[in-house]
Coordinates of C-alpha atoms in Angstrom, one line a residue:
M509 CA 0.0 0.0 0.0
R510 CA 1.4 3.4 -1.0
T511 CA 1.5 5.9 1.8
M512 CA 1.8 9.7 2.2
K513 CA 2.6 12.1 5.0
A514 CA -0.4 13.9 6.6
A515 CA -0.9 16.2 9.6
V516 CA -3.2 14.4 11.9
F517 CA -5.3 15.6 14.8
I518 CA -4.7 13.3 17.8
R519 CA -6.2 15.2 20.7
P520 CA -6.5 18.9 21.8
G521 CA -3.1 20.4 21.7
H522 CA -1.6 17.7 19.6
I523 CA -1.3 17.5 15.8
V524 CA 1.4 15.2 14.4
L525 CA 2.8 14.2 11.1
E526 CA 1.9 10.5 10.3
D527 CA 1.9 8.1 7.5
K528 CA -1.5 7.4 5.9
P529 CA -2.6 5.5 2.8
I530 CA -2.8 7.6 -0.4
P531 CA -6.6 7.9 -1.1
A532 CA -8.1 6.4 -4.3
A533 CA -10.8 8.2 -6.3
G534 CA -14.2 6.6 -6.4
P535 CA -17.1 7.5 -8.8
G536 CA -17.5 11.3 -9.0
E537 CA -14.3 11.9 -7.0
A538 CA -10.7 13.0 -7.7
V539 CA -7.4 12.9 -6.0
I540 CA -5.1 15.8 -6.2
R541 CA -1.4 15.9 -5.3
I542 CA -1.0 18.9 -3.0
T543 CA 1.6 21.5 -4.1
T544 CA 0.8 24.2 -1.6
T545 CA -1.6 24.6 1.4
T546 CA -1.8 26.7 4.5
I547 CA -3.0 26.9 8.1
C548 CA -6.3 28.7 9.0
G549 CA -7.5 30.1 12.3
T550 CA -10.2 27.4 12.3
D551 CA -7.4 24.8 12.3
V552 CA -6.2 26.5 15.5
H553 CA -9.7 26.2 17.0
I554 CA -9.5 22.4 16.2
L555 CA -6.0 22.1 17.8
K556 CA -7.2 23.9 20.9
G557 CA -10.2 21.6 21.2
E558 CA -12.7 24.4 20.6
F559 CA -14.1 22.8 17.5
P560 CA -14.6 19.0 17.7
V561 CA -13.2 16.7 15.0
Q562 CA -12.6 13.0 15.1
P563 CA -9.2 11.9 16.4
G564 CA -7.1 10.6 13.4
R565 CA -8.6 13.3 11.1
T566 CA -6.1 14.9 8.6
I567 CA -6.5 18.7 9.1
G568 CA -6.6 21.5 6.5
H569 CA -9.0 22.9 4.0
E570 CA -7.1 25.2 1.6
P571 CA -5.8 23.1 -1.2
V572 CA -3.7 24.0 -4.3
G573 CA -2.4 21.1 -6.3
V574 CA -2.4 19.0 -9.5
I575 CA -4.8 16.3 -10.5
A576 CA -3.4 12.8 -9.8
E577 CA -6.5 10.6 -10.4
L578 CA -10.0 11.1 -11.8
G579 CA -12.8 8.8 -10.7
A580 CA -15.5 7.5 -13.0
G581 CA -17.8 10.1 -14.3
V582 CA -15.4 13.0 -13.8
T583 CA -15.0 14.7 -17.2
G584 CA -13.5 17.9 -18.6
Y585 CA -10.2 17.6 -16.7
V586 CA -6.8 16.0 -17.4
L587 CA -4.2 14.4 -15.2
G588 CA -1.5 16.8 -14.2
Q589 CA -3.8 19.8 -14.5
R590 CA -3.2 22.5 -11.8
V591 CA -6.4 23.2 -9.8
I592 CA -7.7 24.7 -6.6
V593 CA -10.6 23.4 -4.5
G594 CA -12.7 25.6 -2.2
A595 CA -12.7 25.0 1.5
I596 CA -16.4 24.4 1.1
T597 CA -17.2 21.4 -1.3
P598 CA -20.9 21.5 -2.2
C599 CA -22.6 18.6 -4.0
G600 CA -24.4 21.1 -6.2
Q601 CA -27.6 19.0 -6.2
C602 CA -29.2 19.1 -2.7
H603 CA -31.9 21.6 -1.7
P604 CA -29.6 24.0 0.2
C605 CA -27.1 24.0 -2.8
L606 CA -29.9 24.7 -5.3
D607 CA -31.3 27.4 -2.9
G608 CA -28.0 29.2 -3.0
H609 CA -26.7 28.1 0.4
Q610 CA -23.8 25.8 -0.7
A611 CA -22.0 26.0 2.6
Q612 CA -25.0 24.3 4.2
C613 CA -24.8 21.4 1.8
G614 CA -26.9 18.4 2.9
G615 CA -29.2 20.5 5.1
K616 CA -26.8 20.5 8.1
A617 CA -25.2 23.6 9.5
A618 CA -21.8 24.0 7.9
G619 CA -22.4 20.7 6.0
G620 CA -20.4 21.9 3.0
W621 CA -17.3 22.1 5.1
R622 CA -15.8 18.7 4.7
F623 CA -12.0 18.9 4.5
G624 CA -10.5 18.6 7.9
N625 CA -13.9 18.4 9.5
T626 CA -15.9 15.4 8.4
I627 CA -13.3 13.9 5.9
D628 CA -9.6 14.1 5.7
G629 CA -8.1 17.5 4.7
C630 CA -5.2 18.8 2.7
Q631 CA -2.3 19.3 5.1
A632 CA -1.0 16.2 3.4
E633 CA 0.7 15.0 0.2
Y634 CA -2.6 13.9 -1.4
L635 CA -6.3 14.9 -1.0
L636 CA -9.5 13.1 -2.0
V637 CA -11.9 15.6 -3.5
P638 CA -15.7 14.7 -3.3
H639 CA -18.2 16.0 -5.9
A640 CA -15.2 16.8 -8.1
M641 CA -17.3 18.1 -11.0
S642 CA -18.7 20.8 -8.7
N643 CA -15.4 21.7 -7.0
L644 CA -12.3 21.3 -9.2
E645 CA -11.3 24.6 -10.8
P646 CA -8.3 24.9 -13.1
I647 CA -5.7 27.6 -12.2
P648 CA -5.3 30.1 -15.1
D649 CA -1.9 30.1 -16.8
G650 CA 0.5 32.7 -15.3
L651 CA -0.8 32.5 -11.7
T652 CA 1.4 31.0 -9.1
D653 CA 0.4 28.8 -6.2
E654 CA 0.9 31.6 -3.7
Q655 CA -1.2 34.0 -5.7
V656 CA -4.2 31.7 -5.5
L657 CA -3.6 30.3 -2.1
M658 CA -6.0 32.7 -0.4
C659 CA -8.9 31.8 -2.7
P660 CA -10.1 28.5 -1.2
D661 CA -11.0 30.1 2.2
I662 CA -9.9 33.5 3.5
M663 CA -10.4 35.5 0.3
S664 CA -13.8 33.8 -0.2
T665 CA -14.8 34.3 3.4
G666 CA -13.6 37.9 3.7
F667 CA -15.1 38.9 0.4
G668 CA -18.3 37.0 1.5
G669 CA -18.5 39.2 4.6
A670 CA -18.5 42.3 2.5
E671 CA -21.0 40.9 -0.1
R672 CA -23.4 39.5 2.5
G673 CA -23.2 42.7 4.5
G674 CA -24.7 44.4 1.4
I675 CA -22.1 47.1 1.1
R676 CA -23.2 49.8 -1.3
I677 CA -21.3 52.5 -3.2
G678 CA -20.6 55.3 -0.7
D679 CA -21.1 53.3 2.5
T680 CA -19.1 53.7 5.6
V681 CA -17.7 50.4 6.8
V682 CA -15.7 49.2 9.9
I683 CA -13.8 45.9 10.1
F684 CA -12.9 44.8 13.6
A685 CA -9.7 42.6 13.6
Q686 CA -7.2 42.6 10.7
G687 CA -6.1 39.1 10.7
P688 CA -6.1 37.3 7.3
I689 CA -10.0 37.1 7.2
G690 CA -10.3 40.8 8.3
L691 CA -7.8 41.9 5.7
C692 CA -9.7 40.2 3.0
A693 CA -12.9 41.8 4.2
T694 CA -11.2 45.2 4.0
A695 CA -10.1 44.5 0.4
G696 CA -13.7 43.3 -0.3
A697 CA -15.2 46.4 1.1
K698 CA -13.0 48.5 -1.2
L699 CA -14.1 46.4 -4.2
R700 CA -17.7 46.9 -3.2
G701 CA -17.4 50.6 -3.4
A702 CA -17.3 51.7 0.3
S703 CA -16.2 55.3 0.5
L704 CA -14.9 55.2 4.1
I705 CA -13.3 52.0 5.3
I706 CA -12.1 51.9 9.0
A707 CA -9.8 49.0 10.1
V708 CA -9.4 48.2 13.8
D709 CA -6.6 46.1 15.2
G710 CA -3.8 46.3 17.8
V711 CA -0.9 45.2 15.6
A712 CA 0.9 47.9 13.7
G713 CA 2.0 45.6 10.9
R714 CA -1.6 44.4 10.3
L715 CA -2.9 48.0 10.2
E716 CA -0.2 48.9 7.7
T717 CA -1.3 45.9 5.5
A718 CA -4.9 47.0 5.9
R719 CA -4.1 50.5 4.5
K720 CA -2.4 48.8 1.5
L721 CA -5.6 46.7 0.9
G722 CA -8.0 49.7 1.0
A723 CA -8.5 51.0 4.5
D724 CA -8.9 54.8 4.6
V725 CA -8.5 55.0 8.4
T726 CA -6.8 52.6 10.8
I727 CA -7.4 52.5 14.6
D728 CA -5.1 50.9 17.0
Y729 CA -7.4 49.8 19.8
T730 CA -4.5 49.7 22.3
T731 CA -4.1 53.5 22.2
T732 CA -7.5 54.8 20.9
D733 CA -11.0 53.9 21.9
P734 CA -12.4 52.6 18.6
L735 CA -16.1 53.5 19.2
T736 CA -15.3 57.1 20.2
E737 CA -13.2 57.5 17.1
I738 CA -15.8 55.8 14.8
M739 CA -18.5 58.1 16.0
R740 CA -16.3 61.1 15.5
L741 CA -15.5 60.0 11.9
T742 CA -19.2 59.5 11.1
G743 CA -20.5 62.6 12.8
G744 CA -22.2 60.5 15.5
R745 CA -24.2 58.6 12.9
G746 CA -22.5 55.2 13.1
V747 CA -21.4 53.0 10.2
D748 CA -23.6 51.4 7.5
V749 CA -21.9 48.0 7.8
A750 CA -19.7 46.6 10.6
I751 CA -17.7 43.4 9.9
E752 CA -16.7 41.1 12.8
A753 CA -13.6 39.0 11.8
L754 CA -12.3 37.5 15.0
G755 CA -15.1 35.7 16.9
T756 CA -15.1 37.2 20.4
Q757 CA -17.8 38.8 22.5
Q758 CA -15.9 42.1 22.6
T759 CA -15.5 42.5 18.8
F760 CA -19.1 41.4 18.2
E761 CA -20.4 43.9 20.7
S762 CA -18.2 46.6 19.3
C763 CA -19.5 46.0 15.9
L764 CA -23.1 46.3 17.1
R765 CA -22.3 49.5 19.0
A766 CA -20.6 51.0 15.9
L767 CA -23.7 50.6 13.7
K768 CA -26.2 53.2 12.7
P769 CA -29.9 52.4 13.3
G770 CA -30.8 50.2 10.3
G771 CA -27.2 49.1 9.9
T772 CA -25.8 45.6 9.2
L773 CA -23.5 43.5 11.3
S774 CA -21.7 41.0 9.1
S775 CA -20.2 38.3 11.3
L776 CA -17.3 36.1 10.1
G777 CA -15.8 35.0 13.3
V778 CA -16.0 31.5 14.7
Y779 CA -17.3 31.8 18.3
S780 CA -16.4 29.6 21.2
G781 CA -18.7 29.7 24.2
K782 CA -21.7 32.0 24.9
L783 CA -22.4 35.1 22.8
S784 CA -24.6 37.8 24.2
L785 CA -26.5 40.7 22.8
P786 CA -26.3 43.9 24.9
L787 CA -29.8 45.3 25.0
D788 CA -28.8 49.0 24.7
A789 CA -26.6 48.4 21.6
F790 CA -29.3 46.2 20.2
A791 CA -31.9 49.0 20.8
A792 CA -33.9 46.4 22.7
G793 CA -34.6 44.8 19.3
L794 CA -36.1 48.0 17.8
G795 CA -33.2 49.4 15.9
D796 CA -33.9 47.8 12.5
H797 CA -30.4 46.2 12.7
R798 CA -29.6 43.2 10.5
I799 CA -27.2 40.6 11.8
I800 CA -25.9 38.1 9.2
T801 CA -23.4 35.3 9.3
T802 CA -21.3 33.9 6.5
L803 CA -19.5 30.6 6.0
C804 CA -16.9 30.7 3.2
P805 CA -18.7 30.4 -0.2
G806 CA -17.3 27.4 -2.1
G807 CA -17.7 25.5 -5.4
K808 CA -15.7 25.9 -8.6
E809 CA -17.6 28.9 -9.9
R810 CA -16.7 30.9 -6.8
M811 CA -13.1 29.8 -7.2
R812 CA -13.1 30.9 -10.9
R813 CA -14.4 34.3 -10.0
L814 CA -11.9 34.9 -7.2
M815 CA -9.0 33.8 -9.4
N816 CA -10.3 36.3 -12.0
V817 CA -10.0 39.0 -9.4
V818 CA -6.4 38.0 -8.7
A819 CA -5.5 37.7 -12.4
S820 CA -7.0 41.2 -13.1
G821 CA -4.7 42.8 -10.5
R822 CA -7.6 44.2 -8.6
V823 CA -6.3 42.6 -5.4
D824 CA -2.9 41.2 -4.6
L825 CA -3.0 39.0 -1.5
Q826 CA 0.3 37.2 -2.1
P827 CA 2.1 39.5 0.4
M828 CA 0.0 37.9 3.1
V829 CA 2.2 34.8 2.9
T830 CA 4.8 35.8 5.4
H831 CA 6.4 32.4 6.3
R832 CA 7.1 29.2 4.4
F833 CA 7.5 25.6 5.7
K834 CA 7.8 22.1 4.4
L835 CA 5.1 19.6 5.4
D836 CA 7.5 17.9 7.7
Q837 CA 7.8 21.2 9.6
I838 CA 4.1 21.4 10.2
E839 CA 4.3 21.3 14.0
L840 CA 6.7 24.3 13.9
A841 CA 4.3 26.1 11.5
Y842 CA 1.4 25.6 13.9
D843 CA 3.4 26.8 16.8
L844 CA 4.3 30.0 15.0
F845 CA 0.8 30.6 13.6
M846 CA -1.0 29.8 16.8
H847 CA 1.1 32.2 18.9
Q848 CA 1.2 34.9 16.2
R849 CA 4.9 35.4 16.4
D850 CA 7.3 37.2 14.0
G851 CA 4.5 39.2 12.3
V852 CA 2.9 36.0 10.8
L853 CA -0.2 36.4 8.7
K854 CA -0.3 33.2 6.6
V855 CA 2.1 30.4 6.1
A856 CA 2.7 28.4 2.9
I857 CA 3.1 24.7 3.4
T858 CA 4.7 22.8 0.6
P859 CA 5.1 18.9 0.6

């Protein structure tokens, strides 16, 4: 039996590199050989035991690679073709998919998130892709792995927060937290036509990156009260859209307090524990606020569109790759990323 190296969740606090059998493609499936992947904040939630997955699961959901095997019924692709696959792998046929909610594939909350959750993920040398016809998207000639590495998850998620928030031309928008997801939300707000984009974080390097991606104003919450400054910038009106990109009570509540009456809170964070609504900020339920959540839009058409944005030069997210590791250094990569040392934003993992 041929084997491969894979990063495997053992128990909270423990992910190790192990040998696993190379998967084989069944009908409707494909196997890709991973050329580049990365670590996501959700993987850290898994490592910490804050999001439950089965022990023995290969982690990771951001694959870039080449087609190694095509199962029966998978047509229109060739072996050796460079492809990406979204973190969300919808079947494209169930009621939620046909209703436009592909991330909820199968009718279960987050049912479209399979890699590293309900099936083995891509922090490995090979990856089995379900529903391949709905999910394999060829990489355009001229784009490198690192240029498209953000498309499977954080670019799709961050842009999705801006899209689902309904940002309109001329809107005022605040994004709380400028990690990778928040930075992509900042870039998405710019593309959507917001006229004033406010980025909030406590790390100078991330605020500098936010400015490069479209933020008009940056607020360091360690030295300035964000809500006071937001109200000053908006003449006391509040923002049209507030995007939460961290997943904490404090950032969620700050987003709600920053909104104008009738504004939209677009939530992207993964929350652990209880989340409460402060009655005053919520206007006791009478403020015409809209609270909307988004799980990374997936599927091959979403990937095609995101790569078109990259190819057009509208957004360059490659500088977000700040560190590079080989797969056999995965534990070092997790340690760096989890503890946010050395200015890390995203790491590139290459088998």
